Amino acid sequence: KALVERVIELVKKDKLNPEKKEKPLASGKVTKTKSIMLLIILLIISLSFSYLINKKFFLIIIIIFLISTCYSLFLKKIIFADLLSISYIFILRAVSGAVILKVFISPWLIIGVFFLATFLVTGKRYGEIKFFIKTDNPIIKKNFNIVSVIILRKCRRNFSSAISSQNIFNIF
């Protein structure tokens, strides 16, 4: 996923970001061509092994790759699509483990992973927005606004309540 994102994203944007400017593509240490070649090789290897392990696992890996690609292309710019796509990828990872182990996939596994992943993602986004909204860089600043901060704060509070409720239910 990270490789697809790095290849697709504008390197200029990463060069302006203080946290990303030292990454291989943004710094020029690795070319886009080498990144794409590595992506293709790793994709072929991972899909081949996943198919040999289990056909359902193979389908889940394809879905994860497609969602990750959509996230890199456009979903990360839409606030709730961003959160839900990342949370859905976490769920698919958990389900893929259950598929490989051939165990029952409990609805609680899906609910628990969803709430925890969404809680983590909203916390990360909230921190990023609070950090970058203070920047003087207009390219970074235009992607964040005060409405995003308010929405994420409320989402984070709600998801932490949902996690607490689920934990209390699990205890009983």
PDB file of C-alpha atoms in Angstrom:
ATOM      1  CA  LYS A   1       0.000   0.000   0.000  1.00  0.00           C
ATOM      2  CA  ALA A   2       2.701   2.469   0.989  1.00  0.00           C
ATOM      3  CA  LEU A   3       4.541   1.904  -2.269  1.00  0.00           C
ATOM      4  CA  VAL A   4       1.429   2.565  -4.346  1.00  0.00           C
ATOM      5  CA  GLU A   5       0.736   5.684  -2.330  1.00  0.00           C
ATOM      6  CA  ARG A   6       4.285   6.991  -2.686  1.00  0.00           C
ATOM      7  CA  VAL A   7       4.354   6.362  -6.449  1.00  0.00           C
ATOM      8  CA  ILE A   8       0.963   7.959  -7.067  1.00  0.00           C
ATOM      9  CA  GLU A   9       1.298  10.962  -4.752  1.00  0.00           C
ATOM     10  CA  LEU A  10       2.929  14.059  -6.033  1.00  0.00           C
ATOM     11  CA  VAL A  11       6.553  14.038  -4.941  1.00  0.00           C
ATOM     12  CA  LYS A  12       6.478  17.839  -4.795  1.00  0.00           C
ATOM     13  CA  LYS A  13       3.838  17.690  -2.073  1.00  0.00           C
ATOM     14  CA  ASP A  14       5.981  15.301  -0.036  1.00  0.00           C
ATOM     15  CA  LYS A  15       9.012  17.547  -0.449  1.00  0.00           C
ATOM     16  CA  LEU A  16       7.110  20.360   1.249  1.00  0.00           C
ATOM     17  CA  ASN A  17       5.972  18.198   4.152  1.00  0.00           C
ATOM     18  CA  PRO A  18       8.522  18.278   7.001  1.00  0.00           C
ATOM     19  CA  GLU A  19       7.730  14.670   7.990  1.00  0.00           C
ATOM     20  CA  LYS A  20       7.800  13.183   4.485  1.00  0.00           C
ATOM     21  CA  LYS A  21      10.586  15.099   2.740  1.00  0.00           C
ATOM     22  CA  GLU A  22      13.212  12.498   3.715  1.00  0.00           C
ATOM     23  CA  LYS A  23      11.266   9.529   2.351  1.00  0.00           C
ATOM     24  CA  PRO A  24      13.020   7.732  -0.547  1.00  0.00           C
ATOM     25  CA  LEU A  25      10.879   9.096  -3.410  1.00  0.00           C
ATOM     26  CA  ALA A  26      10.577  12.642  -2.088  1.00  0.00           C
ATOM     27  CA  SER A  27      14.318  12.891  -1.444  1.00  0.00           C
ATOM     28  CA  GLY A  28      15.172  11.408  -4.854  1.00  0.00           C
ATOM     29  CA  LYS A  29      17.028   8.381  -3.428  1.00  0.00           C
ATOM     30  CA  VAL A  30      14.654   6.049  -5.304  1.00  0.00           C
ATOM     31  CA  THR A  31      13.188   6.734  -8.742  1.00  0.00           C
ATOM     32  CA  LYS A  32       9.529   6.283  -9.639  1.00  0.00           C
ATOM     33  CA  THR A  33      10.497   3.625 -12.189  1.00  0.00           C
ATOM     34  CA  LYS A  34      12.281   1.516  -9.575  1.00  0.00           C
ATOM     35  CA  SER A  35       9.338   1.939  -7.219  1.00  0.00           C
ATOM     36  CA  ILE A  36       6.872   0.720  -9.841  1.00  0.00           C
ATOM     37  CA  MET A  37       9.094  -2.245 -10.745  1.00  0.00           C
ATOM     38  CA  LEU A  38       9.366  -3.215  -7.076  1.00  0.00           C
ATOM     39  CA  LEU A  39       5.610  -2.825  -6.683  1.00  0.00           C
ATOM     40  CA  ILE A  40       4.907  -5.195  -9.580  1.00  0.00           C
ATOM     41  CA  ILE A  41       7.405  -7.799  -8.348  1.00  0.00           C
ATOM     42  CA  LEU A  42       6.083  -7.717  -4.771  1.00  0.00           C
ATOM     43  CA  LEU A  43       2.475  -7.810  -5.980  1.00  0.00           C
ATOM     44  CA  ILE A  44       3.096 -10.905  -8.120  1.00  0.00           C
ATOM     45  CA  ILE A  45       4.932 -12.673  -5.298  1.00  0.00           C
ATOM     46  CA  SER A  46       2.331 -11.837  -2.639  1.00  0.00           C
ATOM     47  CA  LEU A  47      -0.624 -12.779  -4.847  1.00  0.00           C
ATOM     48  CA  SER A  48       1.045 -16.055  -5.834  1.00  0.00           C
ATOM     49  CA  PHE A  49       1.712 -17.049  -2.232  1.00  0.00           C
ATOM     50  CA  SER A  50      -1.737 -15.979  -1.062  1.00  0.00           C
ATOM     51  CA  TYR A  51      -3.339 -18.104  -3.793  1.00  0.00           C
ATOM     52  CA  LEU A  52      -1.263 -21.117  -2.742  1.00  0.00           C
ATOM     53  CA  ILE A  53      -2.236 -20.640   0.920  1.00  0.00           C
ATOM     54  CA  ASN A  54      -6.006 -20.338   0.459  1.00  0.00           C
ATOM     55  CA  LYS A  55      -8.287 -19.113  -2.325  1.00  0.00           C
ATOM     56  CA  LYS A  56     -10.474 -17.083   0.065  1.00  0.00           C
ATOM     57  CA  PHE A  57      -7.331 -15.520   1.503  1.00  0.00           C
ATOM     58  CA  PHE A  58      -6.277 -14.662  -2.070  1.00  0.00           C
ATOM     59  CA  LEU A  59      -9.580 -12.834  -2.668  1.00  0.00           C
ATOM     60  CA  ILE A  60      -9.214 -10.902   0.579  1.00  0.00           C
ATOM     61  CA  ILE A  61      -5.690  -9.835  -0.399  1.00  0.00           C
ATOM     62  CA  ILE A  62      -6.990  -8.592  -3.767  1.00  0.00           C
ATOM     63  CA  ILE A  63      -9.745  -6.617  -2.020  1.00  0.00           C
ATOM     64  CA  ILE A  64      -7.215  -5.109   0.401  1.00  0.00           C
ATOM     65  CA  PHE A  65      -5.011  -4.094  -2.533  1.00  0.00           C
ATOM     66  CA  LEU A  66      -7.951  -2.521  -4.387  1.00  0.00           C
ATOM     67  CA  ILE A  67      -9.147  -0.581  -1.338  1.00  0.00           C
ATOM     68  CA  SER A  68      -5.592   0.571  -0.616  1.00  0.00           C
ATOM     69  CA  THR A  69      -5.216   1.745  -4.205  1.00  0.00           C
ATOM     70  CA  CYS A  70      -8.551   3.606  -4.095  1.00  0.00           C
ATOM     71  CA  TYR A  71      -7.491   5.134  -0.785  1.00  0.00           C
ATOM     72  CA  SER A  72      -4.229   6.343  -2.319  1.00  0.00           C
ATOM     73  CA  LEU A  73      -5.941   7.768  -5.382  1.00  0.00           C
ATOM     74  CA  PHE A  74      -8.907   9.595  -3.901  1.00  0.00           C
ATOM     75  CA  LEU A  75     -10.465   8.235  -0.682  1.00  0.00           C
ATOM     76  CA  LYS A  76      -7.875   9.808   1.610  1.00  0.00           C
ATOM     77  CA  LYS A  77      -9.127  13.249   0.583  1.00  0.00           C
ATOM     78  CA  ILE A  78     -12.676  12.515   1.801  1.00  0.00           C
ATOM     79  CA  ILE A  79     -12.856  12.622   5.596  1.00  0.00           C
ATOM     80  CA  PHE A  80     -15.240   9.735   6.352  1.00  0.00           C
ATOM     81  CA  ALA A  81     -14.224   7.629   3.350  1.00  0.00           C
ATOM     82  CA  ASP A  82     -10.667   7.941   4.638  1.00  0.00           C
ATOM     83  CA  LEU A  83     -11.583   6.664   8.093  1.00  0.00           C
ATOM     84  CA  LEU A  84     -13.857   3.885   6.885  1.00  0.00           C
ATOM     85  CA  SER A  85     -11.498   2.564   4.216  1.00  0.00           C
ATOM     86  CA  ILE A  86      -8.633   2.239   6.693  1.00  0.00           C
ATOM     87  CA  SER A  87     -10.929   0.607   9.262  1.00  0.00           C
ATOM     88  CA  TYR A  88     -12.250  -1.778   6.618  1.00  0.00           C
ATOM     89  CA  ILE A  89      -8.684  -2.797   5.728  1.00  0.00           C
ATOM     90  CA  PHE A  90      -8.065  -3.595   9.408  1.00  0.00           C
ATOM     91  CA  ILE A  91     -11.205  -5.760   9.441  1.00  0.00           C
ATOM     92  CA  LEU A  92     -10.101  -7.583   6.294  1.00  0.00           C
ATOM     93  CA  ARG A  93      -6.707  -8.288   7.863  1.00  0.00           C
ATOM     94  CA  ALA A  94      -8.370  -9.823  10.918  1.00  0.00           C
ATOM     95  CA  VAL A  95     -10.781 -11.832   8.757  1.00  0.00           C
ATOM     96  CA  SER A  96      -7.913 -13.054   6.575  1.00  0.00           C
ATOM     97  CA  GLY A  97      -6.226 -14.458   9.676  1.00  0.00           C
ATOM     98  CA  ALA A  98      -9.433 -16.251  10.635  1.00  0.00           C
ATOM     99  CA  VAL A  99      -9.758 -17.611   7.089  1.00  0.00           C
ATOM    100  CA  ILE A 100      -6.216 -18.982   7.140  1.00  0.00           C
ATOM    101  CA  LEU A 101      -6.763 -20.555  10.579  1.00  0.00           C
ATOM    102  CA  LYS A 102     -10.175 -21.898   9.462  1.00  0.00           C
ATOM    103  CA  VAL A 103     -11.930 -20.596  12.567  1.00  0.00           C
ATOM    104  CA  PHE A 104     -15.376 -19.086  13.044  1.00  0.00           C
ATOM    105  CA  ILE A 105     -15.484 -15.373  12.220  1.00  0.00           C
ATOM    106  CA  SER A 106     -17.367 -13.872  15.126  1.00  0.00           C
ATOM    107  CA  PRO A 107     -19.357 -10.677  14.622  1.00  0.00           C
ATOM    108  CA  TRP A 108     -17.542  -9.432  17.740  1.00  0.00           C
ATOM    109  CA  LEU A 109     -14.237  -9.764  15.910  1.00  0.00           C
ATOM    110  CA  ILE A 110     -15.507  -7.507  13.158  1.00  0.00           C
ATOM    111  CA  ILE A 111     -17.170  -4.995  15.508  1.00  0.00           C
ATOM    112  CA  GLY A 112     -14.213  -4.856  17.860  1.00  0.00           C
ATOM    113  CA  VAL A 113     -11.647  -4.401  15.099  1.00  0.00           C
ATOM    114  CA  PHE A 114     -13.826  -1.768  13.408  1.00  0.00           C
ATOM    115  CA  PHE A 115     -14.253   0.350  16.535  1.00  0.00           C
ATOM    116  CA  LEU A 116     -10.624   0.034  17.584  1.00  0.00           C
ATOM    117  CA  ALA A 117      -9.290   0.831  14.092  1.00  0.00           C
ATOM    118  CA  THR A 118     -11.632   3.780  13.676  1.00  0.00           C
ATOM    119  CA  PHE A 119     -10.681   5.068  17.114  1.00  0.00           C
ATOM    120  CA  LEU A 120      -6.978   4.858  16.212  1.00  0.00           C
ATOM    121  CA  VAL A 121      -7.450   6.471  12.792  1.00  0.00           C
ATOM    122  CA  THR A 122      -9.533   9.355  14.150  1.00  0.00           C
ATOM    123  CA  GLY A 123      -6.909   9.963  16.826  1.00  0.00           C
ATOM    124  CA  LYS A 124      -4.120  10.000  14.258  1.00  0.00           C
ATOM    125  CA  ARG A 125      -6.002  12.317  11.901  1.00  0.00           C
ATOM    126  CA  TYR A 126      -6.999  14.608  14.754  1.00  0.00           C
ATOM    127  CA  GLY A 127      -3.349  14.907  15.815  1.00  0.00           C
ATOM    128  CA  GLU A 128      -2.194  15.537  12.243  1.00  0.00           C
ATOM    129  CA  ILE A 129      -4.796  18.228  11.685  1.00  0.00           C
ATOM    130  CA  LYS A 130      -4.014  19.983  14.967  1.00  0.00           C
ATOM    131  CA  PHE A 131      -0.312  19.902  14.058  1.00  0.00           C
ATOM    132  CA  PHE A 132      -0.589  20.967  10.427  1.00  0.00           C
ATOM    133  CA  ILE A 133      -3.310  23.589  10.869  1.00  0.00           C
ATOM    134  CA  LYS A 134      -0.683  25.707  12.646  1.00  0.00           C
ATOM    135  CA  THR A 135       1.754  25.547   9.716  1.00  0.00           C
ATOM    136  CA  ASP A 136       2.545  28.474   7.463  1.00  0.00           C
ATOM    137  CA  ASN A 137       2.737  26.220   4.401  1.00  0.00           C
ATOM    138  CA  PRO A 138      -0.364  27.022   2.264  1.00  0.00           C
ATOM    139  CA  ILE A 139      -0.245  23.697   0.368  1.00  0.00           C
ATOM    140  CA  ILE A 140      -0.495  21.696   3.585  1.00  0.00           C
ATOM    141  CA  LYS A 141      -2.826  24.110   5.371  1.00  0.00           C
ATOM    142  CA  LYS A 142      -5.488  24.135   2.641  1.00  0.00           C
ATOM    143  CA  ASN A 143      -6.175  20.416   3.228  1.00  0.00           C
ATOM    144  CA  PHE A 144      -7.073  20.951   6.889  1.00  0.00           C
ATOM    145  CA  ASN A 145      -9.724  23.123   8.473  1.00  0.00           C
ATOM    146  CA  ILE A 146     -11.383  23.696  11.835  1.00  0.00           C
ATOM    147  CA  VAL A 147     -14.513  21.743  10.814  1.00  0.00           C
ATOM    148  CA  SER A 148     -12.343  18.639  10.374  1.00  0.00           C
ATOM    149  CA  VAL A 149     -10.972  19.085  13.887  1.00  0.00           C
ATOM    150  CA  ILE A 150     -14.478  19.335  15.403  1.00  0.00           C
ATOM    151  CA  ILE A 151     -15.800  16.341  13.458  1.00  0.00           C
ATOM    152  CA  LEU A 152     -12.807  14.168  14.334  1.00  0.00           C
ATOM    153  CA  ARG A 153     -12.970  15.120  18.006  1.00  0.00           C
ATOM    154  CA  LYS A 154     -16.628  14.025  18.145  1.00  0.00           C
ATOM    155  CA  CYS A 155     -15.924  10.817  16.203  1.00  0.00           C
ATOM    156  CA  ARG A 156     -13.034   9.958  18.498  1.00  0.00           C
ATOM    157  CA  ARG A 157     -15.201  10.472  21.585  1.00  0.00           C
ATOM    158  CA  ASN A 158     -18.005   8.320  20.140  1.00  0.00           C
ATOM    159  CA  PHE A 159     -15.692   5.493  19.093  1.00  0.00           C
ATOM    160  CA  SER A 160     -13.989   5.426  22.484  1.00  0.00           C
ATOM    161  CA  SER A 161     -17.455   5.096  24.065  1.00  0.00           C
ATOM    162  CA  ALA A 162     -18.259   2.244  21.680  1.00  0.00           C
ATOM    163  CA  ILE A 163     -15.031   0.432  22.583  1.00  0.00           C
ATOM    164  CA  SER A 164     -15.761   0.848  26.295  1.00  0.00           C
ATOM    165  CA  SER A 165     -19.303  -0.472  25.847  1.00  0.00           C
ATOM    166  CA  GLN A 166     -18.059  -3.474  23.928  1.00  0.00           C
ATOM    167  CA  ASN A 167     -15.450  -4.253  26.601  1.00  0.00           C
ATOM    168  CA  ILE A 168     -18.052  -4.063  29.364  1.00  0.00           C
ATOM    169  CA  PHE A 169     -20.342  -6.383  27.371  1.00  0.00           C
ATOM    170  CA  ASN A 170     -17.457  -8.830  26.800  1.00  0.00           C
ATOM    171  CA  ILE A 171     -16.727  -8.970  30.529  1.00  0.00           C
ATOM    172  CA  PHE A 172     -20.298 -10.067  31.239  1.00  0.00           C
TER     173      PHE A 172
END
